[in-house]
Short mmCIF file of C-alpha atoms in Angstrom, two decimals:
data_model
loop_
_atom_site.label_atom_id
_atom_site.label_comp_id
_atom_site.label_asym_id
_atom_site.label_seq_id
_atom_site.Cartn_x
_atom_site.Cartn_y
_atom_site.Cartn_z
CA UNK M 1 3.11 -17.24 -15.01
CA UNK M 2 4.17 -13.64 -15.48
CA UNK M 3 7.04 -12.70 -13.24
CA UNK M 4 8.50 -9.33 -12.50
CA UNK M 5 12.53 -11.11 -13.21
CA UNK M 6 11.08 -11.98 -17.05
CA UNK M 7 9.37 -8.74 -17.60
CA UNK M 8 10.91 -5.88 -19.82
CA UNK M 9 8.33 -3.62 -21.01
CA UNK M 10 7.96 -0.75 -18.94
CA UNK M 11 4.14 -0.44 -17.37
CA UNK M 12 1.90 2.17 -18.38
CA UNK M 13 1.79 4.56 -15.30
CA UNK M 14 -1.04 4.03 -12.97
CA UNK M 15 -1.83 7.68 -13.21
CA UNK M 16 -3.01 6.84 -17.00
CA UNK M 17 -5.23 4.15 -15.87
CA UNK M 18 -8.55 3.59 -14.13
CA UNK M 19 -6.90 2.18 -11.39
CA UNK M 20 -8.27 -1.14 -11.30
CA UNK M 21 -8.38 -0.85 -15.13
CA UNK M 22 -7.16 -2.25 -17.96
CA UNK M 23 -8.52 0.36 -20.14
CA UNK M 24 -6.51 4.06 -20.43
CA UNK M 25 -8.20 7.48 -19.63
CA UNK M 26 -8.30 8.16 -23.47
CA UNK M 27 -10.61 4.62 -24.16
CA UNK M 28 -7.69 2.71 -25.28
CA UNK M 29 -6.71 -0.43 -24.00
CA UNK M 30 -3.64 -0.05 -21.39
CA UNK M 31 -0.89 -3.10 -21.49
CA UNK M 32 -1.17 -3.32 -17.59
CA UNK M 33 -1.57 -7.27 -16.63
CA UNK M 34 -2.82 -6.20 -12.89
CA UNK M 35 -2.38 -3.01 -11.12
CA UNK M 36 -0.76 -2.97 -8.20
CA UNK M 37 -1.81 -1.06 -4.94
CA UNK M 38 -0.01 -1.56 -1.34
CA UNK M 39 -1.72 -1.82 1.22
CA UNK M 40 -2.24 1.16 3.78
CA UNK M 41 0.81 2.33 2.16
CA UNK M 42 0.32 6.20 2.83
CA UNK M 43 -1.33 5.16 6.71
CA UNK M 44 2.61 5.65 7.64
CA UNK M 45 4.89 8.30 7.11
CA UNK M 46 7.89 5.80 6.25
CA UNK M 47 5.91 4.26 3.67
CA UNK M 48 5.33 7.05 1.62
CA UNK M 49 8.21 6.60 -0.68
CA UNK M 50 7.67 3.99 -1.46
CA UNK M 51 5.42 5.40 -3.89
CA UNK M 52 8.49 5.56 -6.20
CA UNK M 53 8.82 1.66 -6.05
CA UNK M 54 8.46 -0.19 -9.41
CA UNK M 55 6.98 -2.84 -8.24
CA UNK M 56 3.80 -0.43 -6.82
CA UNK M 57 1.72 1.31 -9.45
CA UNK M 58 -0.72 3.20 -6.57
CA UNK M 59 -0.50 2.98 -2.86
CA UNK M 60 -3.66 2.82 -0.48
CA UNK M 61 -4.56 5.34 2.34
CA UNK M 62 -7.45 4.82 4.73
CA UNK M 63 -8.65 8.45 5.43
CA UNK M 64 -10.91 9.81 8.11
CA UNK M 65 -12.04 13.30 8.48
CA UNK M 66 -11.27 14.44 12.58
CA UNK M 67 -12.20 17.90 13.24
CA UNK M 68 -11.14 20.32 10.13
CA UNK M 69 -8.41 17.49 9.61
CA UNK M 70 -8.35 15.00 6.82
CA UNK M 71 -6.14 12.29 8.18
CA UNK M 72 -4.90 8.65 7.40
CA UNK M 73 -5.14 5.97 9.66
CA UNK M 74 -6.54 2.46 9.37
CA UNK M 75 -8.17 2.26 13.05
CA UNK M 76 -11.94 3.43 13.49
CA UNK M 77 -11.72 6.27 15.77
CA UNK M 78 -13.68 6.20 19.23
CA UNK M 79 -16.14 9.04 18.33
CA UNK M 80 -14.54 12.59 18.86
CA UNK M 81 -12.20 10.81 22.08
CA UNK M 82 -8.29 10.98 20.88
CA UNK M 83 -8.56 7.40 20.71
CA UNK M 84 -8.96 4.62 18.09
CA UNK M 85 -10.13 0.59 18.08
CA UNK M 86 -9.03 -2.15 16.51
CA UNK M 87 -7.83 -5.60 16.10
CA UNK M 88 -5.02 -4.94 18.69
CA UNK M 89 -7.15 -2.92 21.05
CA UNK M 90 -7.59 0.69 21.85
CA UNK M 91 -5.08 3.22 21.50
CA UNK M 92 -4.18 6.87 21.28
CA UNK M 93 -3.93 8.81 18.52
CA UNK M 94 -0.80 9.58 17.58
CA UNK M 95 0.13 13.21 17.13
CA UNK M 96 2.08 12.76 14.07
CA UNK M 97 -0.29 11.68 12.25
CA UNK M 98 -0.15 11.53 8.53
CA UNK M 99 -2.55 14.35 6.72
CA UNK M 100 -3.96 14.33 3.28
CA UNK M 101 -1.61 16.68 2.04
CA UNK M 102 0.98 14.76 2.39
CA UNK M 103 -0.15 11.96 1.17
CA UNK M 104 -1.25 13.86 -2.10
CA UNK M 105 2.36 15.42 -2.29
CA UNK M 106 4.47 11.97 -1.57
CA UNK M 107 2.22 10.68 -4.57
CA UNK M 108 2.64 13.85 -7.03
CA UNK M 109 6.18 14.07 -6.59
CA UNK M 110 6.55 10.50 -8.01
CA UNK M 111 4.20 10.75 -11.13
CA UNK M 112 3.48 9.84 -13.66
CA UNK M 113 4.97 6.27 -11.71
CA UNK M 114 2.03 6.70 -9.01
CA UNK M 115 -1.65 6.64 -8.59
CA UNK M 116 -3.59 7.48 -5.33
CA UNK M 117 -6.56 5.09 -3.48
CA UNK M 118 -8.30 6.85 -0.98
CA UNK M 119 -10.42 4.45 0.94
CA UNK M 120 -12.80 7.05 2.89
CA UNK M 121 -14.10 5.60 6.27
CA UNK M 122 -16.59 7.37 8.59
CA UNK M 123 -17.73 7.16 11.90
CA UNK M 124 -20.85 9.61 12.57
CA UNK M 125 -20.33 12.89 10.57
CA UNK M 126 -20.79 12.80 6.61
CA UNK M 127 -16.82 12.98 5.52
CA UNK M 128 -17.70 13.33 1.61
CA UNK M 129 -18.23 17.35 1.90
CA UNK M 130 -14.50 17.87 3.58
CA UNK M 131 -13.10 15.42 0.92
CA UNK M 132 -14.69 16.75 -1.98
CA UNK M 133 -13.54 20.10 -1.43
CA UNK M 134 -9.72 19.12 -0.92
CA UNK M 135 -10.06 17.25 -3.74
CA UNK M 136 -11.19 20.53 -5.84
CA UNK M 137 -8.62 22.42 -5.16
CA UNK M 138 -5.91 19.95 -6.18
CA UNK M 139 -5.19 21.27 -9.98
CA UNK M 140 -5.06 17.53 -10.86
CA UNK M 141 -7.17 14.81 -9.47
CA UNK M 142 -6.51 11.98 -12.25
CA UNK M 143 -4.66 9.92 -10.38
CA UNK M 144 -7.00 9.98 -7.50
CA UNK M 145 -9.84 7.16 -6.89
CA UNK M 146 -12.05 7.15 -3.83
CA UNK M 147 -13.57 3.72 -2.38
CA UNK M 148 -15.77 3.47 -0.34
CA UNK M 149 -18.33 0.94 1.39
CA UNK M 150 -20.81 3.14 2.32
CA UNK M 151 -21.94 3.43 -1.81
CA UNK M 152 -24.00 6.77 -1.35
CA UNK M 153 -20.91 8.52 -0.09
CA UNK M 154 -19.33 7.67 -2.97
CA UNK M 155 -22.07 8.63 -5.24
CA UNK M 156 -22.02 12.19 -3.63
CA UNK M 157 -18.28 12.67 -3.95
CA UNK M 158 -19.11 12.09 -7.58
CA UNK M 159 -21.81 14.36 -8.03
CA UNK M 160 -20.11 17.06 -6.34
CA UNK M 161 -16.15 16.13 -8.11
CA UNK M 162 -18.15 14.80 -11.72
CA UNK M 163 -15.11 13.49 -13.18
CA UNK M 164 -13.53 11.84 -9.55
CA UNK M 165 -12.94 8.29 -9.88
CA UNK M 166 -15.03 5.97 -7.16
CA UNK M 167 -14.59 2.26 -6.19
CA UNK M 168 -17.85 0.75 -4.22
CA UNK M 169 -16.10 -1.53 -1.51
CA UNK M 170 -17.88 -5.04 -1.29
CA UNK M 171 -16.57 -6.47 2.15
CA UNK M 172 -19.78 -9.28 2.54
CA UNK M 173 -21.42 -12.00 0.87
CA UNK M 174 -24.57 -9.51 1.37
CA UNK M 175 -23.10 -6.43 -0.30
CA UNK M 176 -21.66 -8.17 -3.78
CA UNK M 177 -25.75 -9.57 -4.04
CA UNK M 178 -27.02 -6.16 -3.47
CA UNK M 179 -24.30 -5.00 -6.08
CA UNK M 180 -24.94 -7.37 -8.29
CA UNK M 181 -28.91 -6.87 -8.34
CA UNK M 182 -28.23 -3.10 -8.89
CA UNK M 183 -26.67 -4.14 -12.14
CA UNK M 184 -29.65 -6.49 -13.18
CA UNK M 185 -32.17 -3.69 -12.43
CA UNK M 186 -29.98 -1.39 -14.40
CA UNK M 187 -29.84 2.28 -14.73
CA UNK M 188 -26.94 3.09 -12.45
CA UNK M 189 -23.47 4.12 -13.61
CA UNK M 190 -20.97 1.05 -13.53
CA UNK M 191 -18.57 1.99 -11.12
CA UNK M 192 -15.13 -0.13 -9.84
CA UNK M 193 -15.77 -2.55 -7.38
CA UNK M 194 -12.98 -3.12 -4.64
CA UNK M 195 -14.08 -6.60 -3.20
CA UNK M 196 -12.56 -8.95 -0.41
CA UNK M 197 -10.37 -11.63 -2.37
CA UNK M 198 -11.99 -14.71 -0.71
CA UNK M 199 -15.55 -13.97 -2.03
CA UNK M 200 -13.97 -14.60 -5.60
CA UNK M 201 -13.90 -18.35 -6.55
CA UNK M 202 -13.28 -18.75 -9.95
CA UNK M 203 -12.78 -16.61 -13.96
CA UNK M 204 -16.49 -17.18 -14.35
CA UNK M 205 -17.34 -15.31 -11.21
CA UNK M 206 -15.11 -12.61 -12.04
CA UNK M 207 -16.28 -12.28 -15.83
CA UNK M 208 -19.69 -12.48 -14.60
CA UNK M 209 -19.37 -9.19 -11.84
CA UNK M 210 -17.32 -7.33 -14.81
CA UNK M 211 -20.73 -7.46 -16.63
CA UNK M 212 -21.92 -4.81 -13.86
CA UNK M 213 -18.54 -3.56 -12.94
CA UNK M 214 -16.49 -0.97 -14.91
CA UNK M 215 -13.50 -2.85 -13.46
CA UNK M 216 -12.48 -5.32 -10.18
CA UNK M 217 -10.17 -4.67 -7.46
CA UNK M 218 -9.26 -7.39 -4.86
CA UNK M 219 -8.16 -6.96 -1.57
CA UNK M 220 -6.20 -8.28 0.64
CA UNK M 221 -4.37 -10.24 -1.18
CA UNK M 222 -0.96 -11.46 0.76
CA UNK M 223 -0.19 -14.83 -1.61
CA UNK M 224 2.00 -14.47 -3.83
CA UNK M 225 0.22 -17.68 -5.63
CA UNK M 226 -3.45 -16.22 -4.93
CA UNK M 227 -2.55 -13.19 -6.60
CA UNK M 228 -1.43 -14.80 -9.19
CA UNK M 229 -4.39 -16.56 -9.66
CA UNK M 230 -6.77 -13.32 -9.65
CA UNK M 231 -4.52 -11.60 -12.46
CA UNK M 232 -5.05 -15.06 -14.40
CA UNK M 233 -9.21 -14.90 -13.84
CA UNK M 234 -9.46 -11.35 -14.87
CA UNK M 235 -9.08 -9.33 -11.90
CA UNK M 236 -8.12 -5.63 -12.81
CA UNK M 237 -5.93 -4.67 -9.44
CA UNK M 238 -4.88 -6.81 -6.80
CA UNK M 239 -4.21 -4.82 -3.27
CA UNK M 240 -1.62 -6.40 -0.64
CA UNK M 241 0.47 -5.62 2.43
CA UNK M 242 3.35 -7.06 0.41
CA UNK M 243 5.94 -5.33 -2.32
CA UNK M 244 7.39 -9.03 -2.79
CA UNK M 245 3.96 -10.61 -3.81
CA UNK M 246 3.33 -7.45 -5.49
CA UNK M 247 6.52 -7.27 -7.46
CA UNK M 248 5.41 -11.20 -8.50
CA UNK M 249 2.45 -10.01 -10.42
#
Protein backbone atom coordinates (compact mmCIF):
# COMPACT_ATOMS: atom_id res chain seq x y z
CA UNK A 1 0.00 0.00 0.00
CA UNK A 2 1.44 3.41 -0.79
CA UNK A 3 1.75 5.56 2.28
CA UNK A 4 2.52 9.22 2.58
CA UNK A 5 5.50 8.16 5.72
CA UNK A 6 7.32 5.86 2.72
CA UNK A 7 6.96 8.36 0.01
CA UNK A 8 9.93 10.63 -1.20
CA UNK A 9 9.37 11.84 -4.58
CA UNK A 10 7.89 15.07 -4.65
CA UNK A 11 4.23 15.07 -6.61
CA UNK A 12 3.80 16.73 -9.75
CA UNK A 13 1.68 19.89 -8.87
CA UNK A 14 -1.98 19.55 -9.37
CA UNK A 15 -1.92 22.71 -11.38
CA UNK A 16 0.04 20.51 -14.17
CA UNK A 17 -2.55 17.92 -14.16
CA UNK A 18 -6.09 17.26 -15.35
CA UNK A 19 -7.20 17.14 -12.03
CA UNK A 20 -8.53 13.81 -11.80
CA UNK A 21 -5.70 12.87 -14.24
CA UNK A 22 -2.94 10.94 -14.52
CA UNK A 23 -1.93 12.40 -17.72
CA UNK A 24 0.01 16.15 -17.74
CA UNK A 25 -1.34 19.23 -19.71
CA UNK A 26 1.53 18.65 -22.29
CA UNK A 27 0.16 14.69 -23.11
CA UNK A 28 2.70 13.15 -20.98
CA UNK A 29 2.05 10.84 -18.39
CA UNK A 30 2.16 12.62 -14.76
CA UNK A 31 3.72 10.31 -11.74
CA UNK A 32 0.60 11.26 -9.57
CA UNK A 33 -0.80 7.81 -7.89
CA UNK A 34 -4.30 9.72 -6.98
CA UNK A 35 -4.98 13.32 -6.75
CA UNK A 36 -6.10 14.59 -3.87
CA UNK A 37 -9.02 17.17 -3.39
CA UNK A 38 -10.57 18.18 0.21
CA UNK A 39 -13.64 18.40 0.57
CA UNK A 40 -15.57 21.86 0.64
CA UNK A 41 -12.23 23.05 1.48
CA UNK A 42 -12.63 26.75 0.15
CA UNK A 43 -16.73 26.66 1.61
CA UNK A 44 -14.78 28.20 4.84
CA UNK A 45 -12.60 30.96 5.25
CA UNK A 46 -10.25 28.97 7.81
CA UNK A 47 -9.79 26.35 5.40
CA UNK A 48 -8.35 28.18 2.78
CA UNK A 49 -4.79 27.63 3.68
CA UNK A 50 -4.84 24.86 3.75
CA UNK A 51 -4.35 24.95 0.18
CA UNK A 52 -0.60 25.00 0.99
CA UNK A 53 -0.91 21.50 2.71
CA UNK A 54 1.17 18.65 1.13
CA UNK A 55 -0.96 16.26 1.68
CA UNK A 56 -3.86 18.30 -0.65
CA UNK A 57 -3.08 18.67 -4.32
CA UNK A 58 -6.62 20.84 -5.07
CA UNK A 59 -9.27 21.82 -2.65
CA UNK A 60 -13.14 21.78 -3.48
CA UNK A 61 -15.57 24.82 -3.38
CA UNK A 62 -19.31 24.49 -3.89
CA UNK A 63 -20.23 27.85 -5.63
CA UNK A 64 -23.56 29.48 -6.18
CA UNK A 65 -24.22 32.61 -8.02
CA UNK A 66 -26.64 35.10 -5.45
CA UNK A 67 -27.38 38.34 -6.96
CA UNK A 68 -24.10 39.83 -8.88
CA UNK A 69 -22.22 37.58 -6.21
CA UNK A 70 -20.37 34.42 -6.92
CA UNK A 71 -20.22 32.77 -3.55
CA UNK A 72 -19.21 29.40 -1.82
CA UNK A 73 -21.34 27.56 0.29
CA UNK A 74 -22.43 23.93 0.35
CA UNK A 75 -26.26 24.56 1.40
CA UNK A 76 -28.94 25.02 -1.49
CA UNK A 77 -30.20 28.41 -1.00
CA UNK A 78 -34.07 29.03 -0.36
CA UNK A 79 -34.71 30.89 -3.68
CA UNK A 80 -33.68 34.68 -3.47
CA UNK A 81 -34.73 34.50 0.76
CA UNK A 82 -31.25 35.08 2.83
CA UNK A 83 -31.68 31.64 3.80
CA UNK A 84 -30.29 28.16 2.95
CA UNK A 85 -31.48 24.18 3.53
CA UNK A 86 -29.88 21.37 4.38
CA UNK A 87 -29.15 18.28 6.24
CA UNK A 88 -29.17 20.26 9.57
CA UNK A 89 -32.11 22.44 8.69
CA UNK A 90 -32.61 25.95 7.56
CA UNK A 91 -30.43 28.70 8.28
CA UNK A 92 -29.29 32.21 7.51
CA UNK A 93 -26.85 33.20 5.37
CA UNK A 94 -24.02 34.26 6.82
CA UNK A 95 -22.68 37.67 5.95
CA UNK A 96 -19.16 36.70 5.72
CA UNK A 97 -19.48 34.65 3.31
CA UNK A 98 -16.62 33.39 1.27
CA UNK A 99 -16.55 34.95 -2.53
CA UNK A 100 -14.92 33.58 -5.58
CA UNK A 101 -12.19 35.86 -5.44
CA UNK A 102 -10.95 34.70 -2.66
CA UNK A 103 -11.09 31.49 -3.21
CA UNK A 104 -9.17 32.02 -6.61
CA UNK A 105 -6.49 34.13 -4.65
CA UNK A 106 -6.01 31.58 -1.48
CA UNK A 107 -5.38 28.99 -4.41
CA UNK A 108 -2.93 31.26 -6.68
CA UNK A 109 -0.91 32.32 -3.93
CA UNK A 110 0.00 28.63 -3.23
CA UNK A 111 0.82 27.42 -6.86
CA UNK A 112 2.14 25.64 -8.55
CA UNK A 113 1.27 23.23 -5.06
CA UNK A 114 -2.62 23.88 -5.75
CA UNK A 115 -5.36 23.21 -8.16
CA UNK A 116 -8.98 24.62 -7.94
CA UNK A 117 -12.56 22.38 -8.17
CA UNK A 118 -15.39 24.43 -8.58
CA UNK A 119 -18.47 22.38 -8.14
CA UNK A 120 -21.21 24.92 -9.64
CA UNK A 121 -24.74 24.36 -8.08
CA UNK A 122 -27.91 26.22 -9.15
CA UNK A 123 -31.16 26.82 -7.95
CA UNK A 124 -33.45 28.68 -10.70
CA UNK A 125 -31.26 31.20 -12.67
CA UNK A 126 -28.62 29.79 -15.30
CA UNK A 127 -25.18 30.43 -13.12
CA UNK A 128 -22.81 29.36 -16.18
CA UNK A 129 -22.94 33.07 -17.82
CA UNK A 130 -21.68 34.83 -14.31
CA UNK A 131 -19.04 32.01 -14.00
CA UNK A 132 -17.78 32.03 -17.33
CA UNK A 133 -17.08 35.55 -17.36
CA UNK A 134 -15.06 35.56 -13.93
CA UNK A 135 -13.37 32.88 -15.18
CA UNK A 136 -12.20 35.04 -18.40
CA UNK A 137 -10.81 37.53 -16.80
CA UNK A 138 -8.54 35.46 -14.56
CA UNK A 139 -5.08 35.65 -16.74
CA UNK A 140 -4.74 31.93 -15.84
CA UNK A 141 -7.46 29.41 -15.59
CA UNK A 142 -5.26 26.05 -15.74
CA UNK A 143 -5.65 25.10 -12.56
CA UNK A 144 -9.33 25.57 -12.59
CA UNK A 145 -11.96 22.57 -13.29
CA UNK A 146 -15.69 23.07 -13.08
CA UNK A 147 -18.14 20.02 -12.13
CA UNK A 148 -21.13 19.99 -12.43
CA UNK A 149 -24.38 17.66 -12.37
CA UNK A 150 -26.46 19.48 -14.41
CA UNK A 151 -24.09 18.25 -17.77
CA UNK A 152 -25.43 21.08 -20.17
CA UNK A 153 -24.16 23.71 -17.81
CA UNK A 154 -21.07 22.35 -18.06
CA UNK A 155 -21.07 21.99 -21.72
CA UNK A 156 -21.85 25.80 -22.01
CA UNK A 157 -19.10 26.90 -19.64
CA UNK A 158 -17.01 25.07 -22.18
CA UNK A 159 -18.20 26.49 -25.20
CA UNK A 160 -18.06 29.86 -23.94
CA UNK A 161 -14.24 29.25 -21.77
CA UNK A 162 -12.99 26.49 -24.88
CA UNK A 163 -10.05 25.43 -23.07
CA UNK A 164 -11.90 25.34 -19.20
CA UNK A 165 -11.64 22.06 -17.70
CA UNK A 166 -15.29 20.34 -16.79
CA UNK A 167 -16.12 17.28 -14.58
CA UNK A 168 -19.89 15.83 -15.26
CA UNK A 169 -21.01 14.92 -11.58
CA UNK A 170 -22.72 11.36 -11.51
CA UNK A 171 -24.58 11.37 -8.01
CA UNK A 172 -27.28 8.23 -9.12
CA UNK A 173 -27.41 4.86 -10.33
CA UNK A 174 -29.59 6.68 -13.20
CA UNK A 175 -27.04 9.32 -14.22
CA UNK A 176 -23.69 6.92 -14.60
CA UNK A 177 -26.32 4.71 -17.23
CA UNK A 178 -27.22 7.80 -19.02
CA UNK A 179 -23.36 8.61 -18.99
CA UNK A 180 -22.39 5.59 -19.92
CA UNK A 181 -24.91 5.24 -23.01
CA UNK A 182 -23.65 8.71 -24.18
CA UNK A 183 -20.30 7.05 -24.59
CA UNK A 184 -21.74 3.94 -26.54
CA UNK A 185 -23.66 6.26 -28.91
CA UNK A 186 -20.50 8.23 -29.30
CA UNK A 187 -19.78 11.56 -30.70
CA UNK A 188 -19.48 13.61 -27.54
CA UNK A 189 -16.22 14.91 -26.07
CA UNK A 190 -14.97 12.58 -23.11
CA UNK A 191 -15.09 14.70 -20.29
CA UNK A 192 -14.01 13.81 -16.28
CA UNK A 193 -16.53 12.21 -14.43
CA UNK A 194 -16.81 13.09 -10.59
CA UNK A 195 -18.97 10.09 -9.31
CA UNK A 196 -20.30 9.08 -5.73
CA UNK A 197 -17.68 6.42 -4.34
CA UNK A 198 -20.32 3.75 -3.44
CA UNK A 199 -21.59 3.31 -7.07
CA UNK A 200 -17.96 1.93 -7.81
CA UNK A 201 -17.61 -1.84 -6.98
CA UNK A 202 -14.70 -3.13 -8.39
CA UNK A 203 -11.16 -2.29 -11.15
CA UNK A 204 -13.36 -3.70 -13.87
CA UNK A 205 -16.06 -1.15 -13.30
CA UNK A 206 -13.70 1.55 -13.13
CA UNK A 207 -11.59 0.44 -16.33
CA UNK A 208 -14.78 -0.06 -18.01
CA UNK A 209 -16.27 3.93 -17.32
CA UNK A 210 -12.51 5.14 -18.23
CA UNK A 211 -13.41 3.77 -21.74
CA UNK A 212 -15.97 6.85 -21.91
CA UNK A 213 -14.30 8.98 -19.36
CA UNK A 214 -11.21 11.18 -19.95
CA UNK A 215 -10.53 10.49 -16.26
CA UNK A 216 -12.57 9.42 -12.71
CA UNK A 217 -13.02 11.34 -9.66
CA UNK A 218 -14.65 9.81 -6.51
CA UNK A 219 -16.34 11.46 -3.93
CA UNK A 220 -16.84 11.31 -0.73
CA UNK A 221 -14.48 9.29 0.22
CA UNK A 222 -13.82 9.45 4.27
CA UNK A 223 -11.91 5.74 4.63
CA UNK A 224 -8.77 5.83 4.79
CA UNK A 225 -8.94 1.93 3.57
CA UNK A 226 -11.72 2.76 0.81
CA UNK A 227 -9.56 5.23 -0.60
CA UNK A 228 -7.07 3.16 -0.73
CA UNK A 229 -8.84 0.78 -2.54
CA UNK A 230 -10.07 3.32 -5.41
CA UNK A 231 -6.32 4.49 -6.04
CA UNK A 232 -5.58 0.57 -6.34
CA UNK A 233 -8.72 0.05 -9.09
CA UNK A 234 -7.74 2.98 -11.14
CA UNK A 235 -9.48 5.85 -9.84
CA UNK A 236 -7.78 9.20 -10.98
CA UNK A 237 -8.75 11.58 -7.75
CA UNK A 238 -10.26 10.63 -4.67
CA UNK A 239 -12.23 13.71 -2.82
CA UNK A 240 -12.67 13.58 1.18
CA UNK A 241 -13.50 15.68 4.23
CA UNK A 242 -10.26 14.30 5.63
CA UNK A 243 -6.33 15.58 5.30
CA UNK A 244 -5.43 12.29 7.38
CA UNK A 245 -7.09 9.82 4.85
CA UNK A 246 -5.91 12.10 2.29
CA UNK A 247 -2.33 12.30 3.38
CA UNK A 248 -2.70 8.10 3.36
CA UNK A 249 -3.08 8.01 -0.34
Amino acid sequence: ARCAATRTAPRTPASQAHWTCRTSLDGSRSTVPVVRILHRGGNLRDLLPLATHPAIDAIEADIWVRGDQIVAHHDRPLGPLPFTIGPNGIHREPNDRVHLPEIIAAVGAANPHSGLVLDLRSWLADPAPDLARALLRLPDHSHVIVSCEVWSIADRLRAWVPDLRVAYSIRSEAQLRRFVARGIEGGAEPVTVAIRESLLHSSEEVRALKRYARAVTAWTVDDADRGLELAAWGVDGVVSNHVAVLNAL
